[in-house]
mmCIF file of C-alpha atoms in Angstrom:
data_model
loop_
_atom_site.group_PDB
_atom_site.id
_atom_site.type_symbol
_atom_site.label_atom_id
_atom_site.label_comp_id
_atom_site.label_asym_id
_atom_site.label_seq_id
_atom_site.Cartn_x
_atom_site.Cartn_y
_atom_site.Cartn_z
ATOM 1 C CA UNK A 1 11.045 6.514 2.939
ATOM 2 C CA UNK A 2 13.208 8.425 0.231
ATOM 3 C CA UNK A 3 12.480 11.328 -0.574
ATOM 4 C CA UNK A 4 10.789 11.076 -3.882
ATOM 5 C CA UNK A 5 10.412 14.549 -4.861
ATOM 6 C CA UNK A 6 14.462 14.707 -5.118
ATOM 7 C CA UNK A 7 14.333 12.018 -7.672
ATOM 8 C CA UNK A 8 11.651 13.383 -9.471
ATOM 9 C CA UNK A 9 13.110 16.731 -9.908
ATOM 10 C CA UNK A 10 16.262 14.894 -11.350
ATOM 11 C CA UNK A 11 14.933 12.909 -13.230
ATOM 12 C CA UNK A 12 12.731 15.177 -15.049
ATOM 13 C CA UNK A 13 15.599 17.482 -15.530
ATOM 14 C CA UNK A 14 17.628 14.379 -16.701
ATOM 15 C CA UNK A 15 20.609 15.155 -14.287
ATOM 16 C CA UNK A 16 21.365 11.590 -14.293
ATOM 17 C CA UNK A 17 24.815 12.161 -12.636
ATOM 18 C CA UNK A 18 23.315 13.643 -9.977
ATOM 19 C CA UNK A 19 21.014 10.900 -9.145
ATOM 20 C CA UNK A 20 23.627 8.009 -9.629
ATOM 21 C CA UNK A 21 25.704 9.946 -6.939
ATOM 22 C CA UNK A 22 22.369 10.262 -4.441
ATOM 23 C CA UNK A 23 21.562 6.583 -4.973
ATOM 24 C CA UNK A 24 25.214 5.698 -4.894
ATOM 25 C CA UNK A 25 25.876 8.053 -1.371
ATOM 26 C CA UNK A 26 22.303 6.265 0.368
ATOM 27 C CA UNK A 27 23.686 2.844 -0.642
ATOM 28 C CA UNK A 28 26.941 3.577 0.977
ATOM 29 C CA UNK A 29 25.226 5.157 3.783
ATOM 30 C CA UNK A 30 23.435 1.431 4.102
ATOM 31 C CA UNK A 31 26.447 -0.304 3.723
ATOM 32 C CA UNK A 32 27.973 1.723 6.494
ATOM 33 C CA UNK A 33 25.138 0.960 8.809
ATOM 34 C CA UNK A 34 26.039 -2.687 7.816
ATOM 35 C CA UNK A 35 29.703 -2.501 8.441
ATOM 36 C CA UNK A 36 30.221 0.017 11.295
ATOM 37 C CA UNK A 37 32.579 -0.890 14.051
ATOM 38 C CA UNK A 38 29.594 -0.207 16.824
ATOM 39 C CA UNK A 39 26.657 -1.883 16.939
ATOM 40 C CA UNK A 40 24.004 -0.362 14.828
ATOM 41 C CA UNK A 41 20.206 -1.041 16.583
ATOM 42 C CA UNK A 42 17.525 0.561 14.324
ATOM 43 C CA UNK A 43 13.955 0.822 16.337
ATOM 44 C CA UNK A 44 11.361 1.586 13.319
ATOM 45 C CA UNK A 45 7.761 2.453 13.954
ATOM 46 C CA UNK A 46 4.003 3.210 12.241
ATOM 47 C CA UNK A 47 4.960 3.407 8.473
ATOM 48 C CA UNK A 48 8.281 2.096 7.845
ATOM 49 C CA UNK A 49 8.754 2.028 4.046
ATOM 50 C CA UNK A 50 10.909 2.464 1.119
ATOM 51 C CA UNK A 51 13.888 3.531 2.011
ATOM 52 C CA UNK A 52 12.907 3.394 5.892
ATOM 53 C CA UNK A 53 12.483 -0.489 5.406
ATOM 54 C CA UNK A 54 16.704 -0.546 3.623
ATOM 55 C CA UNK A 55 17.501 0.965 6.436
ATOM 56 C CA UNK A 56 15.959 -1.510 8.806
ATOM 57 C CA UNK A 57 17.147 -4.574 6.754
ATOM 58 C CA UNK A 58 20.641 -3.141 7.044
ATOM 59 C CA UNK A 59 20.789 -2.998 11.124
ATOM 60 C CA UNK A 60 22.776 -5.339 13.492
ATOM 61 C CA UNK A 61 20.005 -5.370 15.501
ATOM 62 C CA UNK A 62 16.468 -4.444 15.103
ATOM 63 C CA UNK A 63 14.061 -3.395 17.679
ATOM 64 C CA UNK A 64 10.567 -2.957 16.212
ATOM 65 C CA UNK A 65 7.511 -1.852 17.699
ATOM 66 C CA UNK A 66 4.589 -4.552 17.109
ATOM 67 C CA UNK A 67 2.680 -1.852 15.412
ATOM 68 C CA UNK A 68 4.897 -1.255 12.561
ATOM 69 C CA UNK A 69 3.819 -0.820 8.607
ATOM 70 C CA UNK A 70 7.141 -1.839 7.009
ATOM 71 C CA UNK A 71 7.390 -3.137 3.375
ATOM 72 C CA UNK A 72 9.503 -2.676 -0.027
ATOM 73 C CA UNK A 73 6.883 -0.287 -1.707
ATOM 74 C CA UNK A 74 8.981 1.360 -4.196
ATOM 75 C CA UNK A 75 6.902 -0.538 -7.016
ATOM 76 C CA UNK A 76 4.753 1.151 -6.896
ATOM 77 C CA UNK A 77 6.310 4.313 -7.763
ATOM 78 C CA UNK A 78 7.593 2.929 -10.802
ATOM 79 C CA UNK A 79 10.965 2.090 -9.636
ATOM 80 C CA UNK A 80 12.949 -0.686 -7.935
ATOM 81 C CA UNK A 81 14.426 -0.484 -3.962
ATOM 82 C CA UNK A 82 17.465 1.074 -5.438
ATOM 83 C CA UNK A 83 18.992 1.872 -1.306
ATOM 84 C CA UNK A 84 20.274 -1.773 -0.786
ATOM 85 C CA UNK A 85 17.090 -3.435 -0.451
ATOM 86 C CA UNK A 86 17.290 -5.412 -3.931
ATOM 87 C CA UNK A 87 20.947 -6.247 -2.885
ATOM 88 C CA UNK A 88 19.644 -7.494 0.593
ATOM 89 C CA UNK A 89 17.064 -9.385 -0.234
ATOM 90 C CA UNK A 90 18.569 -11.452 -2.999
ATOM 91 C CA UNK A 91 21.912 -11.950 -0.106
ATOM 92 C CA UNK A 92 18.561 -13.436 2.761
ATOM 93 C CA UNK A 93 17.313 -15.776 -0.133
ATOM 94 C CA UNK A 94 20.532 -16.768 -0.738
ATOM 95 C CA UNK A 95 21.275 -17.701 3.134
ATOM 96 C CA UNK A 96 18.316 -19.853 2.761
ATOM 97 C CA UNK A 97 19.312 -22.259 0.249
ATOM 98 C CA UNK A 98 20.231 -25.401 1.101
ATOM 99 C CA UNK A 99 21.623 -28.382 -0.468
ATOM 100 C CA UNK A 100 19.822 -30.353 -2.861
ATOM 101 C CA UNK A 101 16.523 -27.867 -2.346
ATOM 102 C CA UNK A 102 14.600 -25.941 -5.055
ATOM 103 C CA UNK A 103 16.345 -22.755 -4.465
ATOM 104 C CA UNK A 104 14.133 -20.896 -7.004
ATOM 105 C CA UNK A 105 11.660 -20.973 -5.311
ATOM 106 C CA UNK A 106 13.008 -19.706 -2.057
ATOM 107 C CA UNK A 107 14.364 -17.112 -4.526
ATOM 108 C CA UNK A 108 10.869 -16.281 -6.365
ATOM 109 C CA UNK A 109 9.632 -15.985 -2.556
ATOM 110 C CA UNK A 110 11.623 -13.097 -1.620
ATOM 111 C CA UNK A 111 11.135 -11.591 -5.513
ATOM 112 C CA UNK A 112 7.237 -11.493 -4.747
ATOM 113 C CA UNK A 113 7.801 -9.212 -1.965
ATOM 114 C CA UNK A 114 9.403 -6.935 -3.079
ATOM 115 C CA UNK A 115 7.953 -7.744 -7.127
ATOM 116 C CA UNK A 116 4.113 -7.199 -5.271
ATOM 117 C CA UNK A 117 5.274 -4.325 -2.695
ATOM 118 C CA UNK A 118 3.726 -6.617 0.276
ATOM 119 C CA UNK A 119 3.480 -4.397 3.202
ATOM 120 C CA UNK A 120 3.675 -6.505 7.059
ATOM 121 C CA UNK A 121 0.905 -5.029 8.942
ATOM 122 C CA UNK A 122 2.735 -5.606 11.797
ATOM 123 C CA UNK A 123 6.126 -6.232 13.241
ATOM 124 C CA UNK A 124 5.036 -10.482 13.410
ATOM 125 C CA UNK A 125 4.194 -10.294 9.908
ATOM 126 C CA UNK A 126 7.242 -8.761 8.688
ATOM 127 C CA UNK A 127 9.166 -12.290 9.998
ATOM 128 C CA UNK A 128 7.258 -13.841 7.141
ATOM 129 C CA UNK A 129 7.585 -11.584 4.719
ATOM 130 C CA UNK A 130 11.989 -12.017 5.485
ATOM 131 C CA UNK A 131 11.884 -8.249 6.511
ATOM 132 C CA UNK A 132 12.973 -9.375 9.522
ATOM 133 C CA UNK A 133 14.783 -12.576 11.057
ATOM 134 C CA UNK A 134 14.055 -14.650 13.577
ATOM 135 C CA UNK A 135 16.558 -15.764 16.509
ATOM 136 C CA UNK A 136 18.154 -11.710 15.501
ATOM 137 C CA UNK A 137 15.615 -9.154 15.856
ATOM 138 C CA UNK A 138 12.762 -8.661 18.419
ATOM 139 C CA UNK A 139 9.496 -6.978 18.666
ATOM 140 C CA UNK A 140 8.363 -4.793 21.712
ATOM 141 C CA UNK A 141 4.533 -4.340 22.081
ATOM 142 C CA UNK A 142 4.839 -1.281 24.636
ATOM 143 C CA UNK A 143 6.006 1.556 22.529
ATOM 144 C CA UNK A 144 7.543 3.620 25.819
ATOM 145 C CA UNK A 145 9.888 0.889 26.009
ATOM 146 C CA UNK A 146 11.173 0.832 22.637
ATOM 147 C CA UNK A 147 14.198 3.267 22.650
ATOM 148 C CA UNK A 148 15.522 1.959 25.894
ATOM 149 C CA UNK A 149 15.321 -1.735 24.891
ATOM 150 C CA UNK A 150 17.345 -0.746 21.638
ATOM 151 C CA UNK A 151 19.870 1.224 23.631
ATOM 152 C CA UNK A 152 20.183 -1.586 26.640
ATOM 153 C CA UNK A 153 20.575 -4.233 23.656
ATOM 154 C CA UNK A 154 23.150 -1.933 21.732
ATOM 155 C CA UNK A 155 25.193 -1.520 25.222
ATOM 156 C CA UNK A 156 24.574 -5.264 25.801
ATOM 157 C CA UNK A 157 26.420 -5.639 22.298
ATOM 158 C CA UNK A 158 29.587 -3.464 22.497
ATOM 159 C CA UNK A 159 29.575 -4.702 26.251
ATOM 160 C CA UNK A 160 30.246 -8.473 24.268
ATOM 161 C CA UNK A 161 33.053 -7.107 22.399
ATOM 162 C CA UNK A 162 30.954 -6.278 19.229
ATOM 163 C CA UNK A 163 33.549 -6.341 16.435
ATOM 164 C CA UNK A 164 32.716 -5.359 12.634
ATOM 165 C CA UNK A 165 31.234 -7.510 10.752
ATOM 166 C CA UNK A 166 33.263 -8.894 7.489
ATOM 167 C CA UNK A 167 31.979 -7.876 3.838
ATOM 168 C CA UNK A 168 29.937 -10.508 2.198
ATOM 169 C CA UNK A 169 31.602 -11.916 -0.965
ATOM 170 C CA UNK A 170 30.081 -15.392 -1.298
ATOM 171 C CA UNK A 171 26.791 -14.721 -2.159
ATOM 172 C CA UNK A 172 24.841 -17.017 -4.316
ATOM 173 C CA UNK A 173 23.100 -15.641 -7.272
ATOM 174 C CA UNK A 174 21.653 -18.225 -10.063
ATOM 175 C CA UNK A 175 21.905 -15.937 -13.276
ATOM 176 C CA UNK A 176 20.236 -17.484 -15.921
ATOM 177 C CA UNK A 177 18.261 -20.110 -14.795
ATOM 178 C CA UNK A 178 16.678 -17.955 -12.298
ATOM 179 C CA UNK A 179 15.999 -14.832 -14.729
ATOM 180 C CA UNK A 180 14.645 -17.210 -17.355
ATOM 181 C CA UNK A 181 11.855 -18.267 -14.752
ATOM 182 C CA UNK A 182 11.213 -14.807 -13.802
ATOM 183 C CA UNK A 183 10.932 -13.890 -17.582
ATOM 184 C CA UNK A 184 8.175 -16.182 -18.338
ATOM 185 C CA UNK A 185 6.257 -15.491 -15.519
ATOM 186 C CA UNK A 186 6.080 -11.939 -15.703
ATOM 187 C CA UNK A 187 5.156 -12.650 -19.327
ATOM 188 C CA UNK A 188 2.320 -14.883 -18.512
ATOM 189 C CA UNK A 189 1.058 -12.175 -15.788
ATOM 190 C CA UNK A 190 0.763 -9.311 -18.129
ATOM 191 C CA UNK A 191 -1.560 -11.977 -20.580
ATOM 192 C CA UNK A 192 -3.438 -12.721 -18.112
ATOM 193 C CA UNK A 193 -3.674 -9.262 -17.600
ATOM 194 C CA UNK A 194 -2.746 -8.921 -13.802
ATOM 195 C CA UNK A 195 -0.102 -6.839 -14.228
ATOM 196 C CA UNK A 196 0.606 -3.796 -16.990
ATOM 197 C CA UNK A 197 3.102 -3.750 -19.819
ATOM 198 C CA UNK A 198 5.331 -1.314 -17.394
ATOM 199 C CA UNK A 199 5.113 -3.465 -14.408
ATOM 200 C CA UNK A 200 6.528 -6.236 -16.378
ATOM 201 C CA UNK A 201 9.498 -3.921 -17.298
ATOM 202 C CA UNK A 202 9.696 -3.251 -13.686
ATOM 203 C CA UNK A 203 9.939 -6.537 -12.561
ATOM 204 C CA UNK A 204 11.955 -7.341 -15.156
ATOM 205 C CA UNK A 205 14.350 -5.710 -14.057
ATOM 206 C CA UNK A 206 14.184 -6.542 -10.644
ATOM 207 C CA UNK A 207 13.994 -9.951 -11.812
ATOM 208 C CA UNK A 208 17.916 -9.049 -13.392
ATOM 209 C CA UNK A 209 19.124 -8.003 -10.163
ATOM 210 C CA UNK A 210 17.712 -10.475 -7.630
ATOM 211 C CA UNK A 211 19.495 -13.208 -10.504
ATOM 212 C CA UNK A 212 22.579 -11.232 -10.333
ATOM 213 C CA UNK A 213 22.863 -10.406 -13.834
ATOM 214 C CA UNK A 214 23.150 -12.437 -17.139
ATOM 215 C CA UNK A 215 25.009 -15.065 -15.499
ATOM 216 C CA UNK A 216 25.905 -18.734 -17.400
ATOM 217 C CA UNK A 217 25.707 -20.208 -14.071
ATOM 218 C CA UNK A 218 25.738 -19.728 -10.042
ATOM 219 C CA UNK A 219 28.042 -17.828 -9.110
ATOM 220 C CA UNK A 220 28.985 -16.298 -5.875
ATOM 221 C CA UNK A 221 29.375 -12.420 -6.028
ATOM 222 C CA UNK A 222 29.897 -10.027 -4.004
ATOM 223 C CA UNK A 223 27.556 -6.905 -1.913
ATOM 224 C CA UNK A 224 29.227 -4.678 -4.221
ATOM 225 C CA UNK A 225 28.524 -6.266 -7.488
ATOM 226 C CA UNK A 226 24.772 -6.803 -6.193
ATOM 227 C CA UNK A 227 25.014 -3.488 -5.280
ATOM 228 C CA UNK A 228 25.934 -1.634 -8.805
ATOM 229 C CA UNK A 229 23.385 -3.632 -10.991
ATOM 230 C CA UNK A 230 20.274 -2.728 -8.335
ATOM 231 C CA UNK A 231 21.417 1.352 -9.107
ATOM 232 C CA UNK A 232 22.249 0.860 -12.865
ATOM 233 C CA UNK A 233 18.623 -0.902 -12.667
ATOM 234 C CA UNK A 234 17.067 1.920 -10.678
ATOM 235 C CA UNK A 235 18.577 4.549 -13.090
ATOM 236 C CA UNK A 236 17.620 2.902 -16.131
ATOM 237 C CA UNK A 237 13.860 3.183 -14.351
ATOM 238 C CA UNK A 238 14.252 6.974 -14.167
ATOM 239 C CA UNK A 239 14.739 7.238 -17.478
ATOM 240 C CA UNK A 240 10.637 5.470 -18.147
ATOM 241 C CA UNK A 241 7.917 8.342 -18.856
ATOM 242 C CA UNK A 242 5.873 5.988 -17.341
ATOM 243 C CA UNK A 243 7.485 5.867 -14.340
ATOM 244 C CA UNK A 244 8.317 9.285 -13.728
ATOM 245 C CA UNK A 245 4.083 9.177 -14.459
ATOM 246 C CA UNK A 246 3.843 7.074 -10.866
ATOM 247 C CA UNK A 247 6.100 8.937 -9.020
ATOM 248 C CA UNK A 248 4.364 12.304 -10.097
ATOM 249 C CA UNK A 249 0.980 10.871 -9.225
ATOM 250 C CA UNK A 250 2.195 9.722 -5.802
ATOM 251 C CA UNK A 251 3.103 12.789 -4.912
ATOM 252 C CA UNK A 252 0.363 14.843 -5.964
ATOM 253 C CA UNK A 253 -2.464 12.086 -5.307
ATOM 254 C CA UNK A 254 -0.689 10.206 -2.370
ATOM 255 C CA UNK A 255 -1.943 6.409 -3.743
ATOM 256 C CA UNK A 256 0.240 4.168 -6.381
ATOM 257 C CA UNK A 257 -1.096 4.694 -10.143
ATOM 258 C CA UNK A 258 -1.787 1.582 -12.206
ATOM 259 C CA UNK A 259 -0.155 2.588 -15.735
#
């Protein structure tokens, strides 16, 4: 995952520049794994999380090992995935709407996984959880044979003519309908007293993101847009004693704190 230690440290010093240009320089560094002009095979492993599991979401091509722990944790450190994963997960939703279906709730789906940092427990689970997608990426049980199954499939790839993939543009995002539901049910969670006060500002504001925004209507936006609300989100987290509370305990107890 990220490293957060780094974000800690500028947080706590309230070097908020600084941290907008780390997030902004990871979700570029995503973006770039996205939009290369080679193929980009990523072959994760054992604990694959945070910012290990943006990286994964943002590969051509991904080569997993069956035994792999891979999730959107960052929950639970108080914070939202603020490398692309928000972003990419609201686009995957989106490619699954269809016509004349309940698209919230394909959309709520994908805001649960992240929303309740599920973690697959193994590389078949993480094709339900939409970590990864069927008919595109492939799990090898024998963990010798990872590395050269990635690099035969990458050479397989540019051997096709791989060309660069275009930037996405038309993503669907439901604005306020979508955000209203989210609203009132991570109000009704923290009366029933699953969740805390500060989770509900988390997922809140996760709940902004995945809806892209304040939005009268749906709208198609682009990666970009998706892009600057999930780090103006992830900021405005930093800012939280409460959260800078989570990250501290992670690192000092090494389990999520429930504040």
């Amino acid at each position: 995952g990220a490293n957060i230690g780094m974000i800690f440290m500028m947080a706590v010093e309230q070097e908020y520049d600084e941290l907008n240009m780390a997030i902004k320089l990871f979700q570029n560094t995503m973006m770039r794994c996205r939009y290369s002009s080679i193929p980009v095979i990523v072959a994760p492993h054992g604990m694959t999380l945070g910012g290990g599991c943006e990286m994964t979401l943002h590969a051509d091509r991904v080569v997993a090992a069956a035994e792999t722990y891979i999730g959107l944790v960052e929950f639970g450190v108080g914070v939202i995935p603020g490398g692309g994963g928000s972003k990419e997960m609201t686009l995957r939703a989106a490619d699954l709407f269809h016509k004349n279906d309940v698209e919230l709730n394909v959309l709520q789906e994908y805001f649960l996984t992240i929303g309740m940092a599920k973690v697959a427990t193994s590389a078949y689970e993480a094709f339900d959880l939409g970590l990864l997608q069927k008919g595109k990426d492939i799990v090898v049980v024998n963990r010798d044979r990872q590395i050269a199954t990635a690099k035969q499939i990458a050479l397989q790839m540019a051997e096709q003519g791989y060309t660069q993939p275009v930037q996405r543009k038309d993503i669907k995002v439901l604005g306020k309908q979508a955000l209203g539901m989210f609203l009132v049910g991570t109000d009704q969670m923290v009366a029933g007293q699953y969740i805390s006060e500060h989770d509900r500002k988390i997922a809140n504001k996760l709940a902004y993101v995945m809806a892209g925004g304040d939005l009268s209507e749906p709208t198609l936006v682009s990666e970009q847009y998706l892009l600057d609300i999930e780090r103006e989100a992830f900021l405005s987290l930093c800012t939280e004693r409460k959260t800078l509370e989570r990250i501290q305990f992670m690192l000092t107890k090494g389990k999520p704190l429930r504040n």
